[in-house]
Amino acid sequence: MHPKKHLQFNALRQSLSEHFLAINDLRQQSKLDHQLHDCLMSGFAMMFFQDPSLLEFQRRLEEQSQFSNLSSVFQVKSVPKDSQLRETLDYVDSQHLFPIFSDWLHRLQRGKHLAQYKFLGRYYLVPIDGSQYFTSTKIHCPGCLHTTSKKSTRYYHQILQAVIVHPDMRQVLPLAPEPVQNTDGTKKQDCEINAGKRLVGSIRRRHPKLPIIITGDSLYSKQPFINAVKQARMSYILVAKPNDHKQLFQRVLEMDAIGDGGNLELTDDKGRIHRYRWVNQVPLNGSKDADDVNFFQYELIPKDKVTYQNSWVTDIAIDEHNIVDLVKGGRARWKIENETFNTLKNQGYHIEHNFGHGHRHLSMNFFILNLLAFFMHEIFQLTDRLYQACRRKTSARKEYFALLRRTFQILLFRSWQHMLQCIHAPPELYAP
Ligand SMILES: [Zn+2]
C-alpha cells in the first residue's frame, strides 16, 4: 500500500506550510530575523522527532552545515534561535492551528481511510477527555487555571481532547482540542464540562455532515451536556454510575422487574461470560424536563468473578442486534486514555514536559505542535508502508524515534522519503 499523494509526508508538510504562511504576522517585520513559518515549522520538527529538549534540538541543528535536513526535509529557510522561536510561538494565537486537524482528517476521508472507522454502519465514535499539559507553582498567565491550598497556589493548563476511534483500530485520529482556560474579566474558573459544550459545537462547525457519537465518562451524563450534544446533531454513549443516577437505576430495576428490559448472555472461547442488560426509554433523572434515555449495562465474568462492569446511557435505541457493539463503543473510550494520552505522556512525546509557558500562547502551541506530530505519525501508520517497515525495525516507539533522530542528525537527506529508504535499506557506506 503506497500512500496516496495527498497523504505523503511532503503533502502534509506542505499543508502545514500553507497554514503557517496564512497567519497574518502583525509584528514589525524589520525586527524579525526569522519568519513565523520557520519558527512554527522548527517547533513542529522538534516534536516530530520527539526531542525532549529545545536547546539540544538546536545545538544539533547548528552542528549541521547550511544545507541542513531542516531545510531539505522541512523547508525551513533559516533556523531560529531558541529565544526567537519561543517568542514567536508565544505570539501566534493557537486558533490559527486548529484548522490543520480538519484538513488532515478530510485528506484521510478522501483517501478512503476513514471508512474503516465506521461504527454501527454509519457513525464515528468520538471519545472526549481532559488532560493537563503544564503545571507550576511559580509561572502563570491570565489563562492559567489554579487551585489554592494552605501552602501554595498551583497553576496549570488543561485541554479537552476529542479523537476518532474504532474498537478494532489501533490508530486514533485527533480532532482540534478545546482549551480549558480562564478568560480576562471572569471570576469563575473555566471547567471541563463547559469546555465539553464548546467542543461539541466546534466539532460540528468544522465537520457539518459527519455522523458522530460522543462518548464520555460519568462527568458528562448530565442533562445540560446532553442538550449541547443534541443541539450539535450528535448521538451519545455516556458512562452512568449508580451513585450519580440513583433515580435512573431505581427506575431501571422497576422496568426490568416487569419485563420491560432486555438481556443477553454470551460465552466466549475462553469460557468467559459476557452479560448484557438494557432498558429503553427511562428518565435520566427525577426532574420534569429530563430526557428519556436508553440504559445499558455490561459485566465480564471469568469463572464466577466479575472482573469488569460498567453502565451507560445513550440516545440510540437498544436491541439484541446492537447491544454487543454498543458496549464495544462505550468501552472504546479507554482509547483516548491509553492510546492517546498515555502515548503522549509516556511513549516519547513528553507532553507534560515543560517546553516553556510564555505569556500568551507558548505552552498551548507546543502542545498543539506535539499533537500534530502524533497525528502525522498515526496517518503514516495507517497509510505508509515504508514508514511501517522502518517502525518494525525497533520494538518500542521511543527507540524508533531515537533511531530517526540519530539518522536525521548524522546524515543529510534530500527528503523524508530518502531518509526512510536509508533506514529501511542502509546504503553500504564503507564498501571498498
Ligand atoms: Zn498560563
Tab-separated table of C-alpha atoms and ligand atoms in Angstrom:
chain	number	residue	atom	x	y	z
A	1	MET	CA	0.000	0.000	0.000
A	2	HIS	CA	1.607	3.225	-1.145
A	3	PRO	CA	0.195	6.322	0.479
A	4	LYS	CA	-1.887	8.476	-1.825
A	5	LYS	CA	-0.083	11.630	-2.817
A	6	HIS	CA	-2.113	13.944	-0.619
A	7	LEU	CA	-1.239	11.835	2.468
A	8	GLN	CA	2.507	11.596	1.910
A	9	PHE	CA	4.970	13.427	4.128
A	10	ASN	CA	5.640	16.122	1.514
A	11	ALA	CA	1.945	16.878	1.040
A	12	LEU	CA	1.226	17.042	4.784
A	13	ARG	CA	4.346	19.135	5.360
A	14	GLN	CA	3.219	21.399	2.506
A	15	SER	CA	-0.228	21.780	4.096
A	16	LEU	CA	1.444	22.792	7.373
A	17	SER	CA	3.430	25.412	5.449
A	18	GLU	CA	0.279	26.758	3.828
A	19	HIS	CA	-1.498	27.074	7.160
A	20	PHE	CA	1.546	28.704	8.776
A	21	LEU	CA	2.036	31.148	5.883
A	22	ALA	CA	-1.626	32.199	6.026
A	23	ILE	CA	-1.188	33.544	9.570
A	24	ASN	CA	-1.046	37.300	9.463
A	25	ASP	CA	2.129	38.453	11.205
A	26	LEU	CA	1.396	41.935	12.514
A	27	ARG	CA	4.723	42.396	14.238
A	28	GLN	CA	7.245	44.864	12.816
A	29	GLN	CA	8.912	42.898	10.030
A	30	SER	CA	12.225	44.739	10.294
A	31	LYS	CA	12.786	43.360	13.786
A	32	LEU	CA	12.247	39.774	12.763
A	33	ASP	CA	15.168	37.609	11.831
A	34	HIS	CA	13.026	34.601	11.259
A	35	GLN	CA	9.726	34.281	9.636
A	36	LEU	CA	6.813	32.967	11.591
A	37	HIS	CA	6.688	29.973	9.243
A	38	ASP	CA	10.232	28.873	10.067
A	39	CYS	CA	9.612	29.138	13.818
A	40	LEU	CA	6.411	27.090	13.702
A	41	MET	CA	7.952	24.519	11.371
A	42	SER	CA	11.082	24.160	13.555
A	43	GLY	CA	8.825	23.655	16.575
A	44	PHE	CA	6.915	21.017	14.643
A	45	ALA	CA	10.147	19.279	13.538
A	46	MET	CA	11.287	19.101	17.154
A	47	MET	CA	8.023	17.405	18.130
A	48	PHE	CA	8.092	15.221	15.024
A	49	PHE	CA	11.396	13.731	16.215
A	50	GLN	CA	10.198	13.778	19.830
A	51	ASP	CA	13.125	15.810	21.012
A	52	PRO	CA	12.931	16.221	24.777
A	53	SER	CA	14.858	19.481	24.753
A	54	LEU	CA	14.596	22.523	22.547
A	55	LEU	CA	18.200	23.511	23.277
A	56	GLU	CA	19.539	20.071	22.388
A	57	PHE	CA	17.498	20.083	19.207
A	58	GLN	CA	19.017	23.405	18.228
A	59	ARG	CA	22.548	22.512	19.169
A	60	ARG	CA	22.396	19.515	16.888
A	61	LEU	CA	20.999	21.564	14.036
A	62	GLU	CA	23.765	24.120	14.365
A	63	GLU	CA	26.301	21.334	14.002
A	64	GLN	CA	24.942	20.655	10.550
A	65	SER	CA	26.008	22.704	7.578
A	66	GLN	CA	23.831	25.312	5.916
A	67	PHE	CA	22.365	22.506	3.800
A	68	SER	CA	20.643	21.105	6.821
A	69	ASN	CA	17.939	18.468	6.914
A	70	LEU	CA	15.665	21.036	8.479
A	71	SER	CA	15.859	22.936	5.219
A	72	SER	CA	15.681	19.969	2.831
A	73	VAL	CA	13.072	17.924	4.719
A	74	PHE	CA	11.014	20.631	6.464
A	75	GLN	CA	11.645	23.614	4.160
A	76	VAL	CA	12.900	25.829	6.970
A	77	LYS	CA	14.926	28.580	5.313
A	78	SER	CA	16.687	29.920	8.381
A	79	VAL	CA	16.906	28.127	11.713
A	80	PRO	CA	15.648	30.374	14.518
A	81	LYS	CA	17.455	30.722	17.839
A	82	ASP	CA	15.798	29.347	20.963
A	83	SER	CA	14.585	32.726	22.253
A	84	GLN	CA	13.191	33.788	18.863
A	85	LEU	CA	11.375	30.506	18.473
A	86	ARG	CA	9.747	30.820	21.898
A	87	GLU	CA	8.843	34.469	21.328
A	88	THR	CA	7.154	33.687	18.021
A	89	LEU	CA	5.286	30.633	19.304
A	90	ASP	CA	4.069	32.728	22.210
A	91	TYR	CA	2.735	35.337	19.786
A	92	VAL	CA	0.720	33.063	17.447
A	93	ASP	CA	-2.897	32.555	18.533
A	94	SER	CA	-3.495	28.785	18.801
A	95	GLN	CA	-6.823	29.194	16.956
A	96	HIS	CA	-4.820	29.544	13.712
A	97	LEU	CA	-3.536	25.986	14.080
A	98	PHE	CA	-6.881	24.263	14.711
A	99	PRO	CA	-7.969	24.041	11.012
A	100	ILE	CA	-4.951	21.778	10.303
A	101	PHE	CA	-6.693	18.919	12.151
A	102	SER	CA	-9.796	19.050	9.927
A	103	ASP	CA	-7.646	19.472	6.820
A	104	TRP	CA	-5.790	16.215	7.575
A	105	LEU	CA	-8.982	14.378	8.507
A	106	HIS	CA	-10.503	15.380	5.157
A	107	ARG	CA	-7.400	14.035	3.433
A	108	LEU	CA	-7.907	10.676	5.166
A	109	GLN	CA	-11.560	10.754	4.147
A	110	ARG	CA	-10.643	11.491	0.504
A	111	GLY	CA	-8.174	8.598	0.587
A	112	LYS	CA	-10.994	6.302	1.847
A	113	HIS	CA	-9.127	5.630	5.111
A	114	LEU	CA	-11.926	6.926	7.297
A	115	ALA	CA	-14.452	4.291	6.164
A	116	GLN	CA	-12.786	1.602	8.315
A	117	TYR	CA	-13.636	3.729	11.382
A	118	LYS	CA	-17.400	3.488	10.737
A	119	PHE	CA	-19.268	2.228	13.764
A	120	LEU	CA	-22.775	0.677	13.708
A	121	GLY	CA	-22.691	1.104	9.933
A	122	ARG	CA	-22.648	4.887	9.762
A	123	TYR	CA	-21.319	6.699	12.842
A	124	TYR	CA	-17.882	7.785	14.026
A	125	LEU	CA	-17.079	7.260	17.696
A	126	VAL	CA	-15.596	10.357	19.294
A	127	PRO	CA	-14.498	9.976	22.937
A	128	ILE	CA	-13.628	13.188	24.772
A	129	ASP	CA	-11.367	13.526	27.801
A	130	GLY	CA	-9.432	16.210	29.613
A	131	SER	CA	-5.678	16.339	30.173
A	132	GLN	CA	-3.197	18.680	31.767
A	133	TYR	CA	-0.061	19.702	29.873
A	134	PHE	CA	1.537	22.398	32.034
A	135	THR	CA	1.794	22.931	35.772
A	136	SER	CA	3.803	25.259	38.007
A	137	THR	CA	3.621	26.928	41.407
A	138	LYS	CA	5.505	29.994	40.170
A	139	ILE	CA	4.931	30.681	36.488
A	140	HIS	CA	1.439	31.666	35.389
A	141	CYS	CA	-0.622	33.715	32.940
A	142	PRO	CA	-4.196	35.082	32.876
A	143	GLY	CA	-5.344	31.892	31.103
A	144	CYS	CA	-3.976	29.543	33.771
A	145	LEU	CA	-6.407	27.537	35.898
A	146	HIS	CA	-5.426	27.461	39.565
A	147	THR	CA	-6.023	25.578	42.787
A	148	THR	CA	-5.041	27.074	46.105
A	149	SER	CA	-4.057	25.123	49.192
A	150	LYS	CA	-2.755	26.417	52.532
A	151	LYS	CA	0.819	26.121	51.348
A	152	SER	CA	0.712	27.389	47.785
A	153	THR	CA	-1.208	28.056	44.605
A	154	ARG	CA	-0.741	25.645	41.742
A	155	TYR	CA	-1.223	26.953	38.203
A	156	TYR	CA	-1.984	24.668	35.314
A	157	HIS	CA	-3.130	24.401	31.729
A	158	GLN	CA	-5.647	21.843	30.600
A	159	ILE	CA	-7.244	20.875	27.311
A	160	LEU	CA	-10.243	18.799	26.429
A	161	GLN	CA	-9.340	16.409	23.630
A	162	ALA	CA	-11.556	14.610	21.134
A	163	VAL	CA	-10.326	11.726	18.947
A	164	ILE	CA	-11.969	9.459	16.379
A	165	VAL	CA	-11.561	5.820	17.425
A	166	HIS	CA	-12.830	2.400	16.432
A	167	PRO	CA	-12.886	-0.617	18.786
A	168	ASP	CA	-10.842	-2.655	16.259
A	169	MET	CA	-8.442	0.050	15.060
A	170	ARG	CA	-5.116	0.732	16.761
A	171	GLN	CA	-4.689	4.265	15.401
A	172	VAL	CA	-6.642	7.196	16.825
A	173	LEU	CA	-7.321	10.388	14.862
A	174	PRO	CA	-7.174	13.563	16.940
A	175	LEU	CA	-9.535	16.480	16.324
A	176	ALA	CA	-8.656	20.034	17.348
A	177	PRO	CA	-8.528	20.331	21.164
A	178	GLU	CA	-10.579	22.768	23.227
A	179	PRO	CA	-8.589	24.737	25.801
A	180	VAL	CA	-9.982	24.728	29.344
A	181	GLN	CA	-8.803	28.176	30.318
A	182	ASN	CA	-9.793	31.335	32.111
A	183	THR	CA	-10.540	34.470	30.187
A	184	ASP	CA	-9.974	38.047	31.320
A	185	GLY	CA	-12.728	39.580	33.356
A	186	THR	CA	-14.477	36.416	34.569
A	187	LYS	CA	-14.181	35.418	38.200
A	188	LYS	CA	-15.489	31.896	37.857
A	189	GLN	CA	-12.935	29.399	36.587
A	190	ASP	CA	-13.488	27.530	33.336
A	191	CYS	CA	-14.176	23.808	33.725
A	192	GLU	CA	-14.110	20.616	31.698
A	193	ILE	CA	-17.873	20.348	31.296
A	194	ASN	CA	-18.176	23.880	29.866
A	195	ALA	CA	-15.263	23.156	27.576
A	196	GLY	CA	-17.172	19.996	26.556
A	197	LYS	CA	-20.186	22.040	25.473
A	198	ARG	CA	-17.944	24.359	23.427
A	199	LEU	CA	-16.071	21.388	21.956
A	200	VAL	CA	-19.139	19.584	20.541
A	201	GLY	CA	-20.247	22.896	18.979
A	202	SER	CA	-16.881	23.482	17.321
A	203	ILE	CA	-16.590	19.879	16.095
A	204	ARG	CA	-19.994	20.316	14.416
A	205	ARG	CA	-18.946	23.621	12.808
A	206	ARG	CA	-15.766	22.048	11.446
A	207	HIS	CA	-17.463	18.811	10.330
A	208	PRO	CA	-21.044	19.766	9.414
A	209	LYS	CA	-22.020	16.377	7.945
A	210	LEU	CA	-20.074	13.801	9.964
A	211	PRO	CA	-22.402	11.374	11.846
A	212	ILE	CA	-20.884	11.381	15.342
A	213	ILE	CA	-21.391	9.521	18.618
A	214	ILE	CA	-19.789	11.409	21.510
A	215	THR	CA	-18.569	9.134	24.308
A	216	GLY	CA	-17.536	10.392	27.715
A	217	ASP	CA	-17.110	9.407	31.346
A	218	SER	CA	-19.722	9.883	34.076
A	219	LEU	CA	-18.951	13.612	34.327
A	220	TYR	CA	-20.838	14.066	31.044
A	221	SER	CA	-24.014	12.017	31.592
A	222	LYS	CA	-25.909	15.116	32.791
A	223	GLN	CA	-28.816	16.893	31.092
A	224	PRO	CA	-27.027	20.182	30.187
A	225	PHE	CA	-24.245	18.344	28.338
A	226	ILE	CA	-26.738	16.028	26.613
A	227	ASN	CA	-28.619	19.156	25.458
A	228	ALA	CA	-25.410	20.504	23.906
A	229	VAL	CA	-24.815	17.172	22.127
A	230	LYS	CA	-28.380	17.165	20.780
A	231	GLN	CA	-28.058	20.735	19.626
A	232	ALA	CA	-24.928	19.739	17.714
A	233	ARG	CA	-26.964	16.964	15.993
A	234	MET	CA	-24.860	14.194	17.508
A	235	SER	CA	-25.594	10.971	19.361
A	236	TYR	CA	-24.001	9.923	22.645
A	237	ILE	CA	-22.852	6.970	24.748
A	238	LEU	CA	-22.012	8.254	28.241
A	239	VAL	CA	-20.958	6.361	31.359
A	240	ALA	CA	-23.691	6.473	34.046
A	241	LYS	CA	-22.738	5.345	37.575
A	242	PRO	CA	-25.270	4.245	40.231
A	243	ASN	CA	-24.113	6.895	42.729
A	244	ASP	CA	-24.711	9.772	40.287
A	245	HIS	CA	-28.007	8.418	38.963
A	246	LYS	CA	-29.962	6.917	41.859
A	247	GLN	CA	-33.398	7.537	40.336
A	248	LEU	CA	-32.353	6.238	36.925
A	249	PHE	CA	-31.043	2.978	38.410
A	250	GLN	CA	-34.178	2.609	40.581
A	251	ARG	CA	-36.422	3.041	37.534
A	252	VAL	CA	-34.316	0.546	35.528
A	253	LEU	CA	-34.816	-2.033	38.308
A	254	GLU	CA	-38.573	-1.468	38.286
A	255	MET	CA	-38.881	-1.706	34.499
A	256	ASP	CA	-36.651	-4.767	34.429
A	257	ALA	CA	-38.853	-6.429	37.077
A	258	ILE	CA	-41.976	-6.072	34.937
A	259	GLY	CA	-40.158	-7.429	31.887
A	260	ASP	CA	-39.617	-4.096	30.094
A	261	GLY	CA	-35.899	-4.668	29.642
A	262	GLY	CA	-33.764	-6.951	27.520
A	263	ASN	CA	-30.825	-9.157	28.353
A	264	LEU	CA	-28.263	-11.314	26.619
A	265	GLU	CA	-25.581	-13.686	27.864
A	266	LEU	CA	-22.732	-14.918	25.672
A	267	THR	CA	-19.869	-17.293	26.466
A	268	ASP	CA	-16.622	-16.787	24.540
A	269	ASP	CA	-13.845	-19.279	23.557
A	270	LYS	CA	-12.058	-18.712	26.865
A	271	GLY	CA	-15.177	-19.651	28.824
A	272	ARG	CA	-15.796	-16.091	29.976
A	273	ILE	CA	-19.378	-14.913	30.300
A	274	HIS	CA	-20.420	-11.559	28.809
A	275	ARG	CA	-23.638	-10.403	30.427
A	276	TYR	CA	-25.669	-7.570	28.814
A	277	ARG	CA	-28.763	-5.851	30.157
A	278	TRP	CA	-30.714	-2.888	28.773
A	279	VAL	CA	-33.850	-0.802	29.218
A	280	ASN	CA	-35.096	1.699	26.631
A	281	GLN	CA	-36.866	4.998	27.377
A	282	VAL	CA	-36.150	5.672	31.002
A	283	PRO	CA	-35.890	9.218	32.504
A	284	LEU	CA	-32.268	10.367	33.031
A	285	ASN	CA	-33.138	11.839	36.437
A	286	GLY	CA	-36.072	12.929	38.586
A	287	SER	CA	-36.519	16.453	37.206
A	288	LYS	CA	-39.512	17.083	34.968
A	289	ASP	CA	-37.546	18.292	31.924
A	290	ALA	CA	-35.256	15.257	31.983
A	291	ASP	CA	-34.790	13.361	28.707
A	292	ASP	CA	-35.833	9.767	28.329
A	293	VAL	CA	-32.615	7.875	27.648
A	294	ASN	CA	-31.735	4.272	26.828
A	295	PHE	CA	-29.757	2.485	29.505
A	296	PHE	CA	-27.363	-0.470	29.183
A	297	GLN	CA	-25.076	-2.420	31.450
A	298	TYR	CA	-22.281	-4.936	30.886
A	299	GLU	CA	-20.435	-7.468	33.059
A	300	LEU	CA	-17.481	-9.635	32.142
A	301	ILE	CA	-17.317	-12.761	34.262
A	302	PRO	CA	-14.431	-15.234	34.104
A	303	LYS	CA	-15.060	-18.157	36.483
A	304	ASP	CA	-17.770	-16.742	38.755
A	305	LYS	CA	-15.958	-13.499	39.416
A	306	VAL	CA	-16.969	-10.169	37.886
A	307	THR	CA	-13.801	-8.511	36.565
A	308	TYR	CA	-15.324	-5.642	34.669
A	309	GLN	CA	-18.654	-3.939	34.813
A	310	ASN	CA	-19.917	-0.645	33.535
A	311	SER	CA	-23.141	1.094	32.590
A	312	TRP	CA	-24.039	3.770	30.076
A	313	VAL	CA	-26.858	5.910	28.727
A	314	THR	CA	-27.418	6.551	25.021
A	315	ASP	CA	-29.971	8.073	22.641
A	316	ILE	CA	-29.645	5.068	20.290
A	317	ALA	CA	-32.495	2.546	20.669
A	318	ILE	CA	-31.065	-0.688	22.066
A	319	ASP	CA	-31.956	-4.225	20.968
A	320	GLU	CA	-30.315	-7.652	20.881
A	321	HIS	CA	-28.722	-6.841	17.485
A	322	ASN	CA	-26.752	-3.746	18.522
A	323	ILE	CA	-26.133	-4.274	22.251
A	324	VAL	CA	-22.756	-6.019	21.809
A	325	ASP	CA	-21.486	-3.229	19.551
A	326	LEU	CA	-22.845	-0.507	21.825
A	327	VAL	CA	-20.822	-1.958	24.700
A	328	LYS	CA	-17.722	-2.092	22.478
A	329	GLY	CA	-18.347	1.557	21.601
A	330	GLY	CA	-18.713	2.544	25.255
A	331	ARG	CA	-15.584	0.623	26.208
A	332	ALA	CA	-13.548	2.113	23.306
A	333	ARG	CA	-13.426	5.294	25.385
A	334	TRP	CA	-10.276	3.902	27.020
A	335	LYS	CA	-8.525	4.507	23.718
A	336	ILE	CA	-8.376	8.220	24.472
A	337	GLU	CA	-6.775	7.454	27.832
A	338	ASN	CA	-4.456	4.696	26.723
A	339	GLU	CA	-3.728	5.059	23.011
A	340	THR	CA	-3.760	8.862	23.122
A	341	PHE	CA	-2.798	10.458	26.441
A	342	ASN	CA	-0.690	7.556	27.693
A	343	THR	CA	1.239	7.555	24.414
A	344	LEU	CA	1.664	11.320	24.510
A	345	LYS	CA	2.824	11.251	28.121
A	346	ASN	CA	4.906	8.093	28.357
A	347	GLN	CA	5.850	6.930	24.871
A	348	GLY	CA	8.242	9.667	23.865
A	349	TYR	CA	6.128	12.746	23.131
A	350	HIS	CA	6.956	14.327	26.522
A	351	ILE	CA	3.607	16.093	26.521
A	352	GLU	CA	3.859	17.023	30.199
A	353	HIS	CA	7.413	18.263	29.798
A	354	ASN	CA	7.645	21.982	30.340
A	355	PHE	CA	8.861	23.242	26.967
A	356	GLY	CA	8.042	26.784	28.098
A	357	HIS	CA	4.985	28.681	29.333
A	358	GLY	CA	5.417	32.134	27.763
A	359	HIS	CA	2.954	34.969	28.370
A	360	ARG	CA	0.167	34.115	25.918
A	361	HIS	CA	0.130	31.059	23.694
A	362	LEU	CA	3.503	29.311	24.057
A	363	SER	CA	2.600	26.270	26.151
A	364	MET	CA	-0.618	25.665	24.183
A	365	ASN	CA	1.211	25.931	20.848
A	366	PHE	CA	3.871	23.462	21.961
A	367	PHE	CA	1.037	21.113	22.921
A	368	ILE	CA	-0.683	21.533	19.536
A	369	LEU	CA	2.514	21.030	17.522
A	370	ASN	CA	3.139	17.881	19.558
A	371	LEU	CA	-0.406	16.651	18.871
A	372	LEU	CA	0.016	17.366	15.142
A	373	ALA	CA	3.266	15.372	15.115
A	374	PHE	CA	1.405	12.491	16.789
A	375	PHE	CA	-1.417	12.821	14.208
A	376	MET	CA	1.079	12.714	11.320
A	377	HIS	CA	2.716	9.579	12.769
A	378	GLU	CA	-0.738	7.953	13.122
A	379	ILE	CA	-1.502	8.811	9.477
A	380	PHE	CA	1.746	7.131	8.356
A	381	GLN	CA	0.945	4.082	10.486
A	382	LEU	CA	-2.355	3.853	8.608
A	383	THR	CA	-1.174	4.638	5.108
A	384	ASP	CA	2.603	4.447	4.555
A	385	ARG	CA	4.151	1.020	4.100
A	386	LEU	CA	7.766	2.229	4.086
A	387	TYR	CA	7.202	4.084	7.371
A	388	GLN	CA	5.630	0.945	8.874
A	389	ALA	CA	8.540	-1.214	7.690
A	390	CYS	CA	11.008	1.192	9.360
A	391	ARG	CA	8.906	1.233	12.517
A	392	ARG	CA	9.046	-2.568	12.694
A	393	LYS	CA	12.849	-2.413	12.906
A	394	THR	CA	12.560	-1.447	16.572
A	395	SER	CA	10.151	-2.845	19.124
A	396	ALA	CA	9.463	0.244	21.214
A	397	ARG	CA	8.164	3.531	19.885
A	398	LYS	CA	10.776	5.528	21.826
A	399	GLU	CA	13.586	3.509	20.298
A	400	TYR	CA	12.223	4.126	16.827
A	401	PHE	CA	12.256	7.869	17.299
A	402	ALA	CA	15.742	7.743	18.778
A	403	LEU	CA	16.781	5.958	15.570
A	404	LEU	CA	15.100	8.651	13.436
A	405	ARG	CA	16.758	11.415	15.473
A	406	ARG	CA	20.207	9.858	15.162
A	407	THR	CA	19.816	9.347	11.432
A	408	PHE	CA	18.478	12.879	10.933
A	409	GLN	CA	21.467	14.221	12.849
A	410	ILE	CA	24.273	12.265	11.207
A	411	LEU	CA	23.392	12.150	7.534
A	412	LEU	CA	21.970	14.693	5.143
A	413	PHE	CA	18.948	13.754	3.109
A	414	ARG	CA	17.205	15.042	0.025
A	415	SER	CA	13.797	14.334	1.526
A	416	TRP	CA	11.877	12.467	4.219
A	417	GLN	CA	11.299	9.585	1.777
A	418	HIS	CA	15.050	9.425	1.143
A	419	MET	CA	15.681	9.219	4.881
A	420	LEU	CA	13.175	6.375	5.353
A	421	GLN	CA	14.695	4.481	2.417
A	422	CYS	CA	18.148	4.748	4.033
A	423	ILE	CA	16.802	3.461	7.353
A	424	HIS	CA	14.931	0.639	5.678
A	425	ALA	CA	17.841	-0.480	3.478
A	426	PRO	CA	21.017	1.232	4.705
A	427	PRO	CA	23.483	2.036	1.924
A	428	GLU	CA	26.841	0.289	2.276
A	429	LEU	CA	28.825	3.345	3.217
A	430	TYR	CA	32.075	1.561	3.925
A	431	ALA	CA	32.156	-0.742	0.929
A	432	PRO	CA	35.640	-0.755	-0.670
B	1	ZN	ZN	-0.780	30.009	31.991
